[in-house]
CSV table of C-alpha atoms in Angstrom, one decimal:
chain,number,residue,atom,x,y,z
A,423,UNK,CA,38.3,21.1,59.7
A,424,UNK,CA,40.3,24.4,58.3
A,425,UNK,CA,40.9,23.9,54.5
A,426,UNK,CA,44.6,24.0,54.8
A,427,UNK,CA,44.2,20.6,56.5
A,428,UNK,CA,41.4,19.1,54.1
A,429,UNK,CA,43.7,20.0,51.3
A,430,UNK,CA,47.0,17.8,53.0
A,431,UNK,CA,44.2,15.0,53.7
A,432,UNK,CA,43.3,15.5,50.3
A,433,UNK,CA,46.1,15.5,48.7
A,434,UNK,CA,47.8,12.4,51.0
A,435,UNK,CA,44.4,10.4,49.5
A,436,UNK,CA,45.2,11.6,45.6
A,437,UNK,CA,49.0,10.2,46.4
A,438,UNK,CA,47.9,6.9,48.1
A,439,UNK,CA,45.3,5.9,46.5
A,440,UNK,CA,45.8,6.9,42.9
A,441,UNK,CA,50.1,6.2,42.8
A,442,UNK,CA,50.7,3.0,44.3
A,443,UNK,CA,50.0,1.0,40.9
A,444,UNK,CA,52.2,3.2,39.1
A,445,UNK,CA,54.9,3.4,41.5
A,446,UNK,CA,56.6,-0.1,41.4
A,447,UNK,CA,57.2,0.3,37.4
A,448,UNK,CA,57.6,4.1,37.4
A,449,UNK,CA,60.3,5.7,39.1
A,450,UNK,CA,58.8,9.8,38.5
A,451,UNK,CA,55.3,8.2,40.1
A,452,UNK,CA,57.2,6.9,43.0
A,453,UNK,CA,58.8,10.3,43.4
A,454,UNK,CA,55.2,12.0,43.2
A,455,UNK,CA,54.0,10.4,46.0
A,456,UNK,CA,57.1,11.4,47.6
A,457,UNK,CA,56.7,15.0,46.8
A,458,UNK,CA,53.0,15.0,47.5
A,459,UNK,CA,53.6,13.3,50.5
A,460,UNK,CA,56.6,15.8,51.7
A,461,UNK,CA,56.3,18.7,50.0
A,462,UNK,CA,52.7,19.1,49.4
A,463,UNK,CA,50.7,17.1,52.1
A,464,UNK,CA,52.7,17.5,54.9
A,465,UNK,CA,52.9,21.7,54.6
A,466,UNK,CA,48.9,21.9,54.4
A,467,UNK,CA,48.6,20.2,57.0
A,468,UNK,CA,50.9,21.7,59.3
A,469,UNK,CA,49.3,25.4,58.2
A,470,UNK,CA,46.0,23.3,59.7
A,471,UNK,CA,47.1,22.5,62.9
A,472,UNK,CA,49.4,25.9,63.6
A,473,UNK,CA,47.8,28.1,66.0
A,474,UNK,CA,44.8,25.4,66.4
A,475,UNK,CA,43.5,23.5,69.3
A,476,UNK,CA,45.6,20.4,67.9
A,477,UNK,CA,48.7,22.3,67.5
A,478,UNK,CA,51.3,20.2,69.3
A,479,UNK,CA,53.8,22.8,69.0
A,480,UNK,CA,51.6,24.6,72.1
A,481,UNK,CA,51.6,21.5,74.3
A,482,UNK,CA,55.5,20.2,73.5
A,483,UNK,CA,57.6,23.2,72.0
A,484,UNK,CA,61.1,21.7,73.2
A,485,UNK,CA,60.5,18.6,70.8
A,486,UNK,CA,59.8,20.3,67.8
A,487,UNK,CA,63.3,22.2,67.2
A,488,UNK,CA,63.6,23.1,63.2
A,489,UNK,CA,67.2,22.1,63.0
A,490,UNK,CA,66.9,18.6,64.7
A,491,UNK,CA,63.7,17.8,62.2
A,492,UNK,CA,65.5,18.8,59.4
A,493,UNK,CA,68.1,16.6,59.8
A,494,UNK,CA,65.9,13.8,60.7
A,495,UNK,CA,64.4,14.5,57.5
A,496,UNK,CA,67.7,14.4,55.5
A,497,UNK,CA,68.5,11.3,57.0
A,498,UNK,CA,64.8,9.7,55.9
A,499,UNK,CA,65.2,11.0,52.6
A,500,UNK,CA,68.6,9.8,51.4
A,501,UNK,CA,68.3,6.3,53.2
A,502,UNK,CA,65.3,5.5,51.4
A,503,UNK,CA,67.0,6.3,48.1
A,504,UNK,CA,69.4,4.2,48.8
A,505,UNK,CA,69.0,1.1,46.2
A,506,UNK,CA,68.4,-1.6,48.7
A,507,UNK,CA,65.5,0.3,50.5
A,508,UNK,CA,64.3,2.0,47.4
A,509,UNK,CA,64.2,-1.4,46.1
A,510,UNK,CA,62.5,-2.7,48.7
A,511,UNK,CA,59.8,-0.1,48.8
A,512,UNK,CA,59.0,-0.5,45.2
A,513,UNK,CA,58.5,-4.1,45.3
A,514,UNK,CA,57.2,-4.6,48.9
A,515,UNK,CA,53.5,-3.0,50.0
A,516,UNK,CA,54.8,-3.1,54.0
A,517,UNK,CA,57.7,-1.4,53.0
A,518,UNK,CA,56.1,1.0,50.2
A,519,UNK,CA,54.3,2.0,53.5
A,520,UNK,CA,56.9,2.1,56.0
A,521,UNK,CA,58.5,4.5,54.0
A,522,UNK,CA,55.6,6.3,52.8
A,523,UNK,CA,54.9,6.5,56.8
A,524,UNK,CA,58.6,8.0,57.8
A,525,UNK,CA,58.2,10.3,55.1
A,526,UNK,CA,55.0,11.8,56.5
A,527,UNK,CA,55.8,11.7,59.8
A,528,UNK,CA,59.7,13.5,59.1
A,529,UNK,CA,57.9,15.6,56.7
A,530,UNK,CA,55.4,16.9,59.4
A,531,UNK,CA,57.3,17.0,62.1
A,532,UNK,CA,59.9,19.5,60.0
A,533,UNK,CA,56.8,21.9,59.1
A,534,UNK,CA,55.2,21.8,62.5
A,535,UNK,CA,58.5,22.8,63.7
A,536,UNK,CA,58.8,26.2,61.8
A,537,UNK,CA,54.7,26.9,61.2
A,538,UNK,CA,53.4,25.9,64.4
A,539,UNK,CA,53.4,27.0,68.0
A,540,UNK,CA,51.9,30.1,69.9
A,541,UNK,CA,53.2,33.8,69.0
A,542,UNK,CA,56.1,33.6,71.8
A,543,UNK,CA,57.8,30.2,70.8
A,544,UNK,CA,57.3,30.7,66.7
A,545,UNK,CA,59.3,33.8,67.0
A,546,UNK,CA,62.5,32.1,68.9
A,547,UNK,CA,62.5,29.4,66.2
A,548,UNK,CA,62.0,32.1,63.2
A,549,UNK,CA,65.4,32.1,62.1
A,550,UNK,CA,66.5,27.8,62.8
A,551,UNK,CA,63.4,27.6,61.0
A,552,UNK,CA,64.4,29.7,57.8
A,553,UNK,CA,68.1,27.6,57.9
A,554,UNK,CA,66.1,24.3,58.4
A,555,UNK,CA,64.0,25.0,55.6
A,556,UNK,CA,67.1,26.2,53.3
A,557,UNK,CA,69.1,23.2,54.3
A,558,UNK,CA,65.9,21.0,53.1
A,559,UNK,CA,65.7,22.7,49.9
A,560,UNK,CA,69.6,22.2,49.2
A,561,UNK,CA,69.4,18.3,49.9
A,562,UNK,CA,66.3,18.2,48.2
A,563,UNK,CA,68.3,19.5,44.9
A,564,UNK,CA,71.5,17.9,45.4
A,565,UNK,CA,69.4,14.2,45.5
A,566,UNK,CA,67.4,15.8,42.7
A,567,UNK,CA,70.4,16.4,40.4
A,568,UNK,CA,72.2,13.3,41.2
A,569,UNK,CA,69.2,11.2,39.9
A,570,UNK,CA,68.2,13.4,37.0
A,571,UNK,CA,72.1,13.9,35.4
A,572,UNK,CA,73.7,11.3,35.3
A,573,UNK,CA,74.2,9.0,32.2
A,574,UNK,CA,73.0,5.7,33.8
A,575,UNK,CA,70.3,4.2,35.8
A,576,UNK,CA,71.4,4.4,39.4
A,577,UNK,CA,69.4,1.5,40.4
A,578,UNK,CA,69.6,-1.7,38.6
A,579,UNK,CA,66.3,-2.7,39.1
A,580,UNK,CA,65.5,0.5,36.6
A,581,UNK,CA,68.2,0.2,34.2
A,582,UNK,CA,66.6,0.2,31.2
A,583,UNK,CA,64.3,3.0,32.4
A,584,UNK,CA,67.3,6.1,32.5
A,585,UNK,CA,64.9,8.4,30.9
A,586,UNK,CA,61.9,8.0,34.2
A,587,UNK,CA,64.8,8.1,36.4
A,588,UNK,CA,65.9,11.4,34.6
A,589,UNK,CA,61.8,12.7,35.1
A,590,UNK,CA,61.6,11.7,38.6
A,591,UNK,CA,65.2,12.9,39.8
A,592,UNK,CA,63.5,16.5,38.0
A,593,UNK,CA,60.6,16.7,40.2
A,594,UNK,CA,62.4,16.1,43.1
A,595,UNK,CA,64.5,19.1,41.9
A,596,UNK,CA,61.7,21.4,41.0
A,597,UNK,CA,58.8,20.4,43.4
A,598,UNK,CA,61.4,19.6,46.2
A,599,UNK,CA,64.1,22.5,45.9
A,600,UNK,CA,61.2,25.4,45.1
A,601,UNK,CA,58.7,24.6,47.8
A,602,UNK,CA,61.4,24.4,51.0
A,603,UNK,CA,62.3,27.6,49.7
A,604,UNK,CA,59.5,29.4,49.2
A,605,UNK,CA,58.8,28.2,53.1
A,606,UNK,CA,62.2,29.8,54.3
A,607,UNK,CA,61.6,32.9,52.1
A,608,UNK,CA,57.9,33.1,53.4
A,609,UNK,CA,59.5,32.9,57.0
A,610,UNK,CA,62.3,35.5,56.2
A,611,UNK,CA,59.6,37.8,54.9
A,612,UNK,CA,58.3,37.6,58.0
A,613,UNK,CA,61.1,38.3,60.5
A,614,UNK,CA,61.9,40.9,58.4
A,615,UNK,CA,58.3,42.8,58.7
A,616,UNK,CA,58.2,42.2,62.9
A,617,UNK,CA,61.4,43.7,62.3
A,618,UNK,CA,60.5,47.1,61.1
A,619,UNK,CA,60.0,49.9,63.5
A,620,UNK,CA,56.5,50.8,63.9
């Protein structure tokens, strides 16, 4: 086991074991296991499995397309921020980990996508990674600003909690926004160089 991958097992075991507690009550710990799961967790353990003997990327390339999995991760993201299901997932363990699940899984797949795959097929997706990873960043702020400006709770389950709302919409902001960024300016910085003449 590489120690990108211990660190995303690691981290995934921090989040679900130490957050569930807090995360009914607590908007900002709900959205820290979301970002640990996404943005943390999911990352480190893509770097893990690029170029290994596990790398699925190697074995199926054609389903692991960065525009398609950033989409699909969009699509997780905003529908389980939607009150009903956000509701649901603070109040209900099955669907605390049903969404905990998707999130992972959409999370993953979007990383393998633009980390993963042998030398020849990690070049052709270079650049819809980089846009995959910018598009992610952008949603991830938007969501992130719409739950950390506004002047009222958003859910009414948390209405009397504005100010968590307000902390959790800012990590999703900061932790969110900066880390899908970094990963499309990592992968820029990398076309770039196999671009230079040598």
């Amino acid at each position: 086991m590489n120690a990108p991958f211990a660190l995303g097992l690691a981290t995934l075991a921090c989040v679900w074991v130490a957050l569930p507690a807090l995360a009914g009550p607590s908007f900002s710990a709900h959205m820290t296991m979301h970002m640990g799961v996404v943005a943390v967790a999911a990352p480190l353990l893509a770097l893990g499995l690029a170029r290994s003997a596990y790398d699925p990327v190697r074995r199926a390339p054609r389903w692991f397309a960065p525009i398609p999995a950033s989409v699909v991760e969009l699509v997780v993201v905003w529908l389980w921020h939607a009150p009903a299901l956000h509701h649901a997932a603070r109040e209900l363990a099955t669907m605390r980990a049903l969404e905990q699940a998707s999130f992972l899984l959409s999370g993953l797949w979007l990383w393998l996508s633009v980390l993963a795959g042998d030398e020849h097929t990690r070049d052709a997706r270079r650049g819809s990674g980089i846009l995959a990873l910018l598009l992610t960043s952008m949603h991830m702020t938007l969501l992130g600003a719409l739950l950390a400006l506004p002047p009222r709770a958003l859910y009414a389950h948390h209405a009397h909690a504005l100010s968590d709302q307000h902390w959790g919409g800012a990590i999703m902001l900061v932790v969110g926004g900066i880390v899908y960024l970094l990963g499309g300016l990592a992968l820029t910085a990398g076309l770039l160089r196999r671009a230079e003449p040598v």
